[in-house]
Amino acid sequence: MGQFKAGKSSFLNSLLGQDVLPVGAIPVTTAITRLQYGNNERALVRHFDGRITEVPLIGIVKFTSEAENPGNSKNVAIVDIELPSLQKYPGMRLVDTPGLGSVYKYHQSASENWLPAVGTALLAVSADRPLSEHDLELIRELTSHTPNIILLLTKADILSPVQQQEVVSFFQQTLQRELHRTLPVYLYSTKSNTKEYKQRVEEDIFKTICANRDSEFLRILHYKVRSLSQNCLSYLRIALHSSMQADLNRDNLHAQIINEKVKESLMRDELGIISREHQRQTRPLIETYLEQFKVPLTKKVTAKLQNEITSWTGNLWKLSRYYETWVSENLSEEMRVISKTEHVHFLGTLKKAHASFSRSLEAFCKFLGDNIENVLGVKLADVDWKIDVIEPERPDISFAKSFDIHLDLIWFLIPMFLFRQIFERHFIKAIPKEVKINLSRLAYQWKKSVNNSIEAMHAQAINYIHDELSTIEALLSRTQGQTDDIKQLIVQVERLSDNLTKSRI
Ligand SMILES: Nc1nc2c(ncn2[C@@H]2O[C@H](COP(=O)(O)OP(=O)(O)OP(=O)(O)O)[C@@H](O)[C@H]2O)c(=O)[nH]1
Ligand SMILES: [Mg+2]
């Protein structure tokens, strides 16, 4: 790797002892070129679309040089070259990359994209441009991709031995100051002392790597995965932080929107109280209203009975049956009439309960709307939360008879011609009680019916509140945080990274 014109391609040609790669005074290398051992000399051009073409070695310049493949218009991904001369480096691949920092932006991106694939990085720095800020930046980037970074001071021939030493110590000082590390530095020249330089580089770098090829490979691989894990972890921690923040915000949001004033359980309690209170008052209210009918009705029925009873014939038993049927029919009819004409007056608690439910819902709606507007700045759409007035059903007014005249059990002992008047009086005297019982039953039947309606309105109000709160709850939790998922990922990545550290080679 290295800046443009650092002498990368020249170095590799020199190492190979063969001018395989194009070199020049202007930016040249335009495609990643890999060199490795092969029985025969051959070059394979791999295109981005997956196409692979074999070209004569001499022809690779058509694909790897800027002059013949400007801006990589031929869409070359990689050129693979196989050379018998590389037999001395089994299992190793030399890679020439386009130079960094030239006017050709494409060269820059091609090399940067290669970074994650770097094994041992040999960073060429030309003696006439000793260690620029770009080189330092490249070292920083390489640090997350490989543990092996070696500096190659190229074009050493343009410096005197003293200057060479100066440059090398400048390298180390700068590295120490800027990156707090040192790196091995090798000198190279294709012009003078090439043999010595080459020998050192071969011995120290390439032969060492080849001798430990597999373990080096694993070591670099582990380093990459660890480094990747660390990068992932730092992103995941940011994600975790923001997710936790989002959870907190959401919880706060929830607490602010669904506060005490609109809490479902409290609303249920409140509506329950309204329902019970009004239901409790229904019967007394109806009974009080019916009170006014007692006296006139008693008078009317008594008069009618007095008028009709004289025509009844038979013994006491028969008389009693007549009486029962007569009272039952007449009072039922009277009750039916009252029920029909007066029932609107029985609905007082129903109307009051309706008003209370409506008020309670209105307040709930307002509080919720205010909360949402305050917290989210959104206005809740107007909802039509009208409680229907549920008309009570007309109760069935045919009452079973209720008589406590047990005298008829002994009718055969009683001579009617002596006692008939006493019995008639007895029957007539019983009328006020019958009227009272019938009115009370009417009140009871209507109470049941009215209270059923109150209960139905109660259920309706609860449904409104439940549905509304469920919708809002669902909306608030739709953006469910990913905190748990992220935490799990962090644990997985940490475990992976730990395992790699333990099996460190
Ligand atoms: N004096 C001297 N010049 C050299 C040496 N090595 C390479 N050069 C010259 O440096 C120039 C660039 O060499 P290249 O090998 O093309 O450099 P590169 O780093 O591959 O360049 P790009 O592929 O464009 O990034 C050429 O003109 C070479 O002749 C050396 O050791 N000494
Ligand atoms: Mg080159």
PDB file of N, CA, C and O in Angstrom, residues 110 122 132 175 177 297 316 379:
ATOM      1  N   ALA A 110     -10.374   2.338  -4.750  1.00  0.00           N
ATOM      2  CA  ALA A 110     -10.040   0.927  -4.986  1.00  0.00           C
ATOM      3  C   ALA A 110      -9.138   0.415  -3.874  1.00  0.00           C
ATOM      4  O   ALA A 110      -9.315  -0.696  -3.353  1.00  0.00           O
ATOM      5  N   LEU A 122       2.454  -3.823   3.868  1.00  0.00           N
ATOM      6  CA  LEU A 122       3.767  -3.242   3.598  1.00  0.00           C
ATOM      7  C   LEU A 122       3.490  -1.849   3.054  1.00  0.00           C
ATOM      8  O   LEU A 122       2.933  -1.704   1.965  1.00  0.00           O
ATOM      9  N   SER A 132       3.921  11.427   5.208  1.00  0.00           N
ATOM     10  CA  SER A 132       2.962  12.541   5.202  1.00  0.00           C
ATOM     11  C   SER A 132       1.809  12.248   6.160  1.00  0.00           C
ATOM     12  O   SER A 132       1.692  11.151   6.699  1.00  0.00           O
ATOM     13  N   LEU A 175       5.983   8.401  14.483  1.00  0.00           N
ATOM     14  CA  LEU A 175       5.034   7.338  14.844  1.00  0.00           C
ATOM     15  C   LEU A 175       4.765   7.336  16.349  1.00  0.00           C
ATOM     16  O   LEU A 175       3.634   7.183  16.806  1.00  0.00           O
ATOM     17  N   ARG A 177       5.094   9.830  18.434  1.00  0.00           N
ATOM     18  CA  ARG A 177       4.353  11.027  18.839  1.00  0.00           C
ATOM     19  C   ARG A 177       2.884  10.958  18.417  1.00  0.00           C
ATOM     20  O   ARG A 177       1.993  11.221  19.199  1.00  0.00           O
ATOM     21  N   LEU A 297    -106.583   4.630  43.789  1.00  0.00           N
ATOM     22  CA  LEU A 297    -106.741   3.292  43.224  1.00  0.00           C
ATOM     23  C   LEU A 297    -107.486   2.379  44.189  1.00  0.00           C
ATOM     24  O   LEU A 297    -108.388   1.614  43.795  1.00  0.00           O
ATOM     25  N   LEU A 316    -117.850 -20.522  50.607  1.00  0.00           N
ATOM     26  CA  LEU A 316    -116.666 -19.705  50.891  1.00  0.00           C
ATOM     27  C   LEU A 316    -115.513 -20.026  49.935  1.00  0.00           C
ATOM     28  O   LEU A 316    -114.789 -19.158  49.460  1.00  0.00           O
ATOM     29  N   LYS A 379     -53.353  17.155  18.375  1.00  0.00           N
ATOM     30  CA  LYS A 379     -54.722  17.286  18.871  1.00  0.00           C
ATOM     31  C   LYS A 379     -55.471  15.996  18.577  1.00  0.00           C
ATOM     32  O   LYS A 379     -55.435  15.491  17.465  1.00  0.00           O
TER      33      LYS A 379
END
